mmCIF file of C-alpha atoms in Angstrom:
data_model
loop_
_atom_site.group_PDB
_atom_site.id
_atom_site.type_symbol
_atom_site.label_atom_id
_atom_site.label_comp_id
_atom_site.label_asym_id
_atom_site.label_seq_id
_atom_site.Cartn_x
_atom_site.Cartn_y
_atom_site.Cartn_z
ATOM 1 C CA ASP A 137 28.432 126.615 -63.197
ATOM 2 C CA ILE A 138 30.686 128.562 -65.151
ATOM 3 C CA VAL A 139 30.346 132.149 -65.486
ATOM 4 C CA MET A 140 31.033 133.946 -68.490
ATOM 5 C CA THR A 141 31.368 137.839 -68.531
ATOM 6 C CA GLN A 142 31.656 139.951 -71.660
ATOM 7 C CA SER A 143 33.071 143.449 -72.040
ATOM 8 C CA PRO A 144 32.439 145.996 -72.718
ATOM 9 C CA ASP A 145 28.597 145.949 -72.329
ATOM 10 C CA SER A 146 28.141 148.251 -75.348
ATOM 11 C CA LEU A 147 30.433 149.406 -78.304
ATOM 12 C CA VAL A 148 30.004 152.297 -80.739
ATOM 13 C CA VAL A 149 32.234 152.116 -83.740
ATOM 14 C CA SER A 150 32.560 153.886 -87.164
ATOM 15 C CA LEU A 151 31.646 152.092 -90.481
ATOM 16 C CA GLY A 152 34.567 150.092 -91.618
ATOM 17 C CA GLU A 153 36.368 150.250 -88.461
ATOM 18 C CA ARG A 154 37.272 147.212 -86.058
ATOM 19 C CA ALA A 155 34.881 146.216 -83.270
ATOM 20 C CA THR A 156 36.659 143.891 -80.488
ATOM 21 C CA ILE A 157 34.357 142.097 -78.061
ATOM 22 C CA ASN A 158 35.850 140.251 -75.154
ATOM 23 C CA CYS A 159 34.587 137.190 -73.268
ATOM 24 C CA LYS A 160 36.153 135.850 -69.900
ATOM 25 C CA SER A 161 35.003 132.320 -68.344
ATOM 26 C CA SER A 162 35.337 131.879 -64.702
ATOM 27 C CA GLN A 163 37.376 128.496 -65.359
ATOM 28 C CA SER A 164 39.402 127.333 -68.304
ATOM 29 C CA ILE A 165 37.113 125.887 -71.102
ATOM 30 C CA LEU A 166 39.758 124.243 -73.102
ATOM 31 C CA HIS A 167 39.433 120.549 -72.970
ATOM 32 C CA SER A 168 42.799 118.437 -72.610
ATOM 33 C CA SER A 169 41.536 115.646 -74.384
ATOM 34 C CA ASN A 170 41.057 117.392 -77.579
ATOM 35 C CA ASN A 171 42.718 120.675 -77.075
ATOM 36 C CA LYS A 172 39.569 122.335 -78.091
ATOM 37 C CA ASN A 173 38.069 125.532 -76.531
ATOM 38 C CA TYR A 174 34.342 125.047 -75.630
ATOM 39 C CA LEU A 175 33.072 128.426 -76.810
ATOM 40 C CA ALA A 176 30.452 129.650 -79.242
ATOM 41 C CA TRP A 177 29.642 133.313 -80.407
ATOM 42 C CA TYR A 178 26.041 134.580 -81.661
ATOM 43 C CA GLN A 179 24.683 137.629 -83.188
ATOM 44 C CA GLN A 180 21.280 138.555 -82.207
ATOM 45 C CA LYS A 181 19.446 141.300 -84.110
ATOM 46 C CA LEU A 182 16.539 143.158 -82.805
ATOM 47 C CA GLY A 183 13.442 141.023 -83.047
ATOM 48 C CA GLN A 184 15.211 137.844 -84.249
ATOM 49 C CA PRO A 185 16.262 134.580 -82.718
ATOM 50 C CA PRO A 186 20.165 134.386 -82.253
ATOM 51 C CA LYS A 187 22.320 133.267 -84.915
ATOM 52 C CA LEU A 188 25.425 131.006 -84.626
ATOM 53 C CA LEU A 189 28.417 132.817 -85.774
ATOM 54 C CA ILE A 190 31.393 130.773 -84.439
ATOM 55 C CA SER A 191 31.910 127.383 -82.553
ATOM 56 C CA TRP A 192 35.148 125.743 -81.042
ATOM 57 C CA ALA A 193 36.385 129.587 -80.163
ATOM 58 C CA SER A 194 37.150 130.122 -83.855
ATOM 59 C CA THR A 195 35.257 127.888 -86.333
ATOM 60 C CA ARG A 196 33.284 130.146 -88.393
ATOM 61 C CA GLU A 197 29.786 128.832 -89.165
ATOM 62 C CA TYR A 198 29.159 128.329 -92.764
ATOM 63 C CA GLY A 199 28.072 131.653 -94.598
ATOM 64 C CA VAL A 200 29.170 133.882 -92.158
ATOM 65 C CA PRO A 201 31.401 136.629 -93.396
ATOM 66 C CA ASP A 202 34.993 136.503 -92.961
ATOM 67 C CA ARG A 203 35.123 139.882 -91.323
ATOM 68 C CA PHE A 204 33.930 137.768 -88.056
ATOM 69 C CA SER A 205 36.561 135.961 -86.329
ATOM 70 C CA GLY A 206 37.140 134.307 -82.942
ATOM 71 C CA SER A 207 40.296 133.757 -80.925
ATOM 72 C CA GLY A 208 41.546 132.840 -77.485
ATOM 73 C CA SER A 209 42.029 129.871 -75.283
ATOM 74 C CA GLY A 210 41.579 128.773 -71.801
ATOM 75 C CA THR A 211 39.569 131.549 -70.129
ATOM 76 C CA ASP A 212 39.950 134.704 -72.238
ATOM 77 C CA PHE A 213 38.496 135.004 -75.941
ATOM 78 C CA THR A 214 37.633 137.548 -78.378
ATOM 79 C CA LEU A 215 35.078 138.214 -80.950
ATOM 80 C CA THR A 216 36.554 140.560 -83.739
ATOM 81 C CA ILE A 217 34.526 142.266 -86.594
ATOM 82 C CA SER A 218 37.364 143.538 -88.845
ATOM 83 C CA SER A 219 35.326 146.098 -90.786
ATOM 84 C CA LEU A 220 32.102 146.918 -89.078
ATOM 85 C CA GLN A 221 29.064 147.206 -91.550
ATOM 86 C CA ALA A 222 25.669 148.446 -91.081
ATOM 87 C CA GLU A 223 23.962 145.242 -90.787
ATOM 88 C CA ASP A 224 26.304 144.133 -88.174
ATOM 89 C CA VAL A 225 24.549 146.165 -85.566
ATOM 90 C CA ALA A 226 23.216 143.653 -83.070
ATOM 91 C CA LEU A 227 23.679 142.051 -79.714
ATOM 92 C CA TYR A 228 26.606 139.351 -79.562
ATOM 93 C CA TYR A 229 27.002 136.653 -76.934
ATOM 94 C CA CYS A 230 29.568 134.275 -76.049
ATOM 95 C CA GLN A 231 28.326 130.803 -74.790
ATOM 96 C CA GLN A 232 30.465 127.894 -73.104
ATOM 97 C CA TYR A 233 29.611 124.234 -73.522
ATOM 98 C CA TYR A 234 32.055 122.885 -71.669
ATOM 99 C CA GLY A 235 30.221 122.363 -68.498
ATOM 100 C CA THR A 236 27.036 120.112 -68.364
ATOM 101 C CA LEU A 237 25.133 123.357 -67.979
ATOM 102 C CA PRO A 238 25.601 125.603 -70.871
ATOM 103 C CA THR A 239 26.109 129.539 -69.931
ATOM 104 C CA PHE A 240 25.948 132.746 -71.884
ATOM 105 C CA GLY A 241 27.594 136.026 -71.379
ATOM 106 C CA GLN A 242 25.397 138.922 -70.377
ATOM 107 C CA GLY A 243 25.598 140.247 -74.218
ATOM 108 C CA THR A 244 27.365 143.200 -75.999
ATOM 109 C CA LYS A 245 25.454 145.674 -77.843
ATOM 110 C CA VAL A 246 27.350 146.633 -81.025
ATOM 111 C CA GLU A 247 26.141 150.212 -82.689
ATOM 112 C CA ILE A 248 27.368 152.528 -85.466
ATOM 113 C CA LYS A 249 28.921 155.663 -84.743
ATOM 114 C CA GLU B 89 16.567 123.628 -94.663
ATOM 115 C CA VAL B 90 16.343 123.178 -90.795
ATOM 116 C CA GLN B 91 13.254 124.578 -89.245
ATOM 117 C CA LEU B 92 12.120 124.894 -85.743
ATOM 118 C CA LEU B 93 8.795 126.350 -84.893
ATOM 119 C CA GLU B 94 7.463 126.765 -81.321
ATOM 120 C CA SER B 95 4.193 127.180 -80.194
ATOM 121 C CA GLY B 96 1.881 126.928 -76.902
ATOM 122 C CA GLY B 97 2.945 130.136 -75.416
ATOM 123 C CA GLY B 98 0.456 132.639 -73.654
ATOM 124 C CA LEU B 99 -0.431 134.750 -70.638
ATOM 125 C CA LEU B 100 -1.190 133.080 -67.541
ATOM 126 C CA GLN B 101 -1.188 133.654 -63.846
ATOM 127 C CA PRO B 102 1.197 132.777 -61.349
ATOM 128 C CA GLY B 103 1.033 129.069 -60.147
ATOM 129 C CA GLY B 104 -0.139 128.121 -63.758
ATOM 130 C CA SER B 105 0.667 125.587 -66.011
ATOM 131 C CA LEU B 106 1.556 125.726 -69.784
ATOM 132 C CA ARG B 107 3.055 123.141 -72.277
ATOM 133 C CA LEU B 108 5.206 124.417 -75.217
ATOM 134 C CA SER B 109 5.849 122.543 -78.286
ATOM 135 C CA CYS B 110 8.785 122.753 -80.751
ATOM 136 C CA ALA B 111 7.934 121.069 -84.398
ATOM 137 C CA ALA B 112 11.101 120.355 -86.323
ATOM 138 C CA SER B 113 11.677 119.601 -89.955
ATOM 139 C CA GLY B 114 14.819 119.674 -92.451
ATOM 140 C CA PHE B 115 17.217 117.262 -90.179
ATOM 141 C CA THR B 116 17.032 113.823 -88.486
ATOM 142 C CA PHE B 117 15.639 114.835 -85.587
ATOM 143 C CA SER B 118 15.960 111.435 -83.667
ATOM 144 C CA ILE B 119 19.781 112.083 -83.406
ATOM 145 C CA TYR B 120 20.063 115.542 -82.134
ATOM 146 C CA THR B 121 19.853 116.900 -78.733
ATOM 147 C CA ILE B 122 17.403 119.766 -78.592
ATOM 148 C CA ASN B 123 17.438 122.632 -76.103
ATOM 149 C CA TRP B 124 15.202 125.159 -74.692
ATOM 150 C CA VAL B 125 16.577 128.640 -74.208
ATOM 151 C CA ARG B 126 14.829 131.844 -72.891
ATOM 152 C CA GLN B 127 15.315 135.445 -72.870
ATOM 153 C CA ALA B 128 13.349 137.674 -70.494
ATOM 154 C CA PRO B 129 12.249 141.123 -71.840
ATOM 155 C CA GLY B 130 15.287 143.177 -72.613
ATOM 156 C CA LYS B 131 17.510 140.684 -71.131
ATOM 157 C CA GLY B 132 20.084 137.918 -72.247
ATOM 158 C CA LEU B 133 19.827 134.516 -73.053
ATOM 159 C CA GLU B 134 19.317 131.824 -70.483
ATOM 160 C CA TRP B 135 19.616 127.897 -71.223
ATOM 161 C CA VAL B 136 16.704 126.354 -69.696
ATOM 162 C CA SER B 137 16.800 122.529 -70.491
ATOM 163 C CA SER B 138 17.993 119.874 -73.132
ATOM 164 C CA ILE B 139 17.043 116.175 -73.760
ATOM 165 C CA SER B 140 19.375 113.832 -76.062
ATOM 166 C CA GLY B 141 17.989 112.382 -79.168
ATOM 167 C CA ASN B 142 17.192 108.980 -77.673
ATOM 168 C CA GLY B 143 15.535 110.756 -74.653
ATOM 169 C CA ASP B 144 17.937 109.182 -71.884
ATOM 170 C CA ARG B 145 19.937 112.278 -71.116
ATOM 171 C CA ILE B 146 17.931 115.348 -69.745
ATOM 172 C CA HIS B 147 19.412 118.521 -68.030
ATOM 173 C CA TYR B 148 17.846 121.383 -66.577
ATOM 174 C CA ALA B 149 18.921 124.651 -65.245
ATOM 175 C CA ASP B 150 18.877 125.250 -61.601
ATOM 176 C CA SER B 151 16.296 127.986 -61.864
ATOM 177 C CA VAL B 152 13.288 125.381 -63.184
ATOM 178 C CA THR B 153 14.562 122.052 -61.860
ATOM 179 C CA GLY B 154 11.543 120.332 -60.168
ATOM 180 C CA ARG B 155 8.972 122.906 -62.198
ATOM 181 C CA PHE B 156 9.737 122.023 -65.644
ATOM 182 C CA THR B 157 9.759 118.700 -67.626
ATOM 183 C CA ILE B 158 11.450 118.206 -71.317
ATOM 184 C CA SER B 159 10.345 115.643 -73.385
ATOM 185 C CA ARG B 160 10.111 114.524 -76.980
ATOM 186 C CA ASP B 161 8.489 112.430 -79.483
ATOM 187 C CA ASN B 162 10.696 111.292 -82.177
ATOM 188 C CA SER B 163 7.893 109.779 -84.401
ATOM 189 C CA LYS B 164 6.283 113.390 -84.683
ATOM 190 C CA ASN B 165 9.849 115.358 -84.497
ATOM 191 C CA THR B 166 8.341 117.423 -81.785
ATOM 192 C CA LEU B 167 9.844 118.567 -78.602
ATOM 193 C CA TYR B 168 7.878 119.685 -75.663
ATOM 194 C CA LEU B 169 8.453 121.920 -72.308
ATOM 195 C CA GLN B 170 5.846 121.037 -69.444
ATOM 196 C CA MET B 171 5.916 124.306 -67.392
ATOM 197 C CA ASN B 172 4.005 124.122 -64.004
ATOM 198 C CA ASN B 173 3.928 126.402 -60.831
ATOM 199 C CA LEU B 174 5.154 129.395 -63.028
ATOM 200 C CA ARG B 175 6.413 132.719 -61.463
ATOM 201 C CA ALA B 176 6.420 136.129 -63.003
ATOM 202 C CA GLU B 177 10.446 135.822 -63.343
ATOM 203 C CA ASP B 178 9.311 132.973 -65.961
ATOM 204 C CA THR B 179 8.146 135.567 -68.172
ATOM 205 C CA ALA B 180 10.234 135.269 -71.313
ATOM 206 C CA VAL B 181 10.318 134.462 -74.989
ATOM 207 C CA PHE B 182 11.098 130.549 -75.262
ATOM 208 C CA TYR B 183 13.316 129.242 -78.001
ATOM 209 C CA CYS B 184 14.130 125.668 -79.053
ATOM 210 C CA ALA B 185 17.617 125.286 -80.449
ATOM 211 C CA LYS B 186 19.179 122.529 -81.957
ATOM 212 C CA ASN B 187 22.507 121.106 -80.954
ATOM 213 C CA GLY B 188 25.497 121.965 -83.503
ATOM 214 C CA GLU B 189 27.001 118.671 -83.218
ATOM 215 C CA GLY B 190 24.706 115.425 -83.025
ATOM 216 C CA GLY B 191 24.890 112.579 -81.121
ATOM 217 C CA ILE B 192 21.902 110.606 -79.867
ATOM 218 C CA ALA B 193 22.969 110.631 -76.405
ATOM 219 C CA SER B 194 24.786 114.012 -76.274
ATOM 220 C CA GLY B 195 24.409 116.680 -73.839
ATOM 221 C CA PRO B 196 23.977 120.266 -74.812
ATOM 222 C CA ASN B 197 26.818 121.784 -76.945
ATOM 223 C CA TRP B 198 26.510 124.744 -79.131
ATOM 224 C CA PHE B 199 23.358 125.742 -81.093
ATOM 225 C CA ASP B 200 23.144 126.079 -84.846
ATOM 226 C CA ALA B 201 19.635 126.315 -85.361
ATOM 227 C CA TRP B 202 16.811 128.206 -83.642
ATOM 228 C CA GLY B 203 13.130 128.601 -83.897
ATOM 229 C CA GLN B 204 11.481 132.131 -83.800
ATOM 230 C CA GLY B 205 10.377 131.718 -79.983
ATOM 231 C CA THR B 206 6.951 131.933 -78.393
ATOM 232 C CA LEU B 207 6.085 134.166 -75.602
ATOM 233 C CA VAL B 208 5.168 133.015 -72.213
ATOM 234 C CA THR B 209 3.577 135.878 -69.741
ATOM 235 C CA VAL B 210 3.174 135.126 -66.295
ATOM 236 C CA SER B 211 1.085 138.072 -64.573
ATOM 237 C CA SER B 212 -1.567 138.579 -62.108
#
């Protein structure tokens, strides 16, 4: 199975500042046939199910604010919140769908300073 | 609007059995792979199982293989998870989640819609 490792485990950022979450896969999740990275990002607020933010490593889901962006390729990926808002306090997970069995990172908790 | 509604959770003893259901609406159910994803209390997300739109392609996590069986009834727009020989470590909120990309024989990909979840507690 492909192991996904996120860093840091938690992040404290001031309102309006940038938040950066990293995700590393144990093998490349870039498919040579279509040059796409098989990675998604989710946001989970307390007591709620996860919400899809980004697929294909950088394609924002419809309705997701443009302060959220995804980047990276191969084994190293980043989710960036360009200007943290109060409503962004949540857990964030990366997930690979390259392998037959999808796997998630352990999650990163984002809080306000 | 896409909606997924899980039901069937509860409290049971180790070794017991339970069947979860997920009622879907707002999309063409039969052309999407649907998944079960669980989250133990205070822990992260774990994909459990998936079934393709036509029911031909089924996958399980190693942790549940041989104990859990996924199925679907496209005439009722409903997904099921039969869970047998339950263990304490199966205690979790179970979510059904729809594949982001359609295809009647697709494997799991990303998950663009999630239900609210149903809690399964296994304890003596």
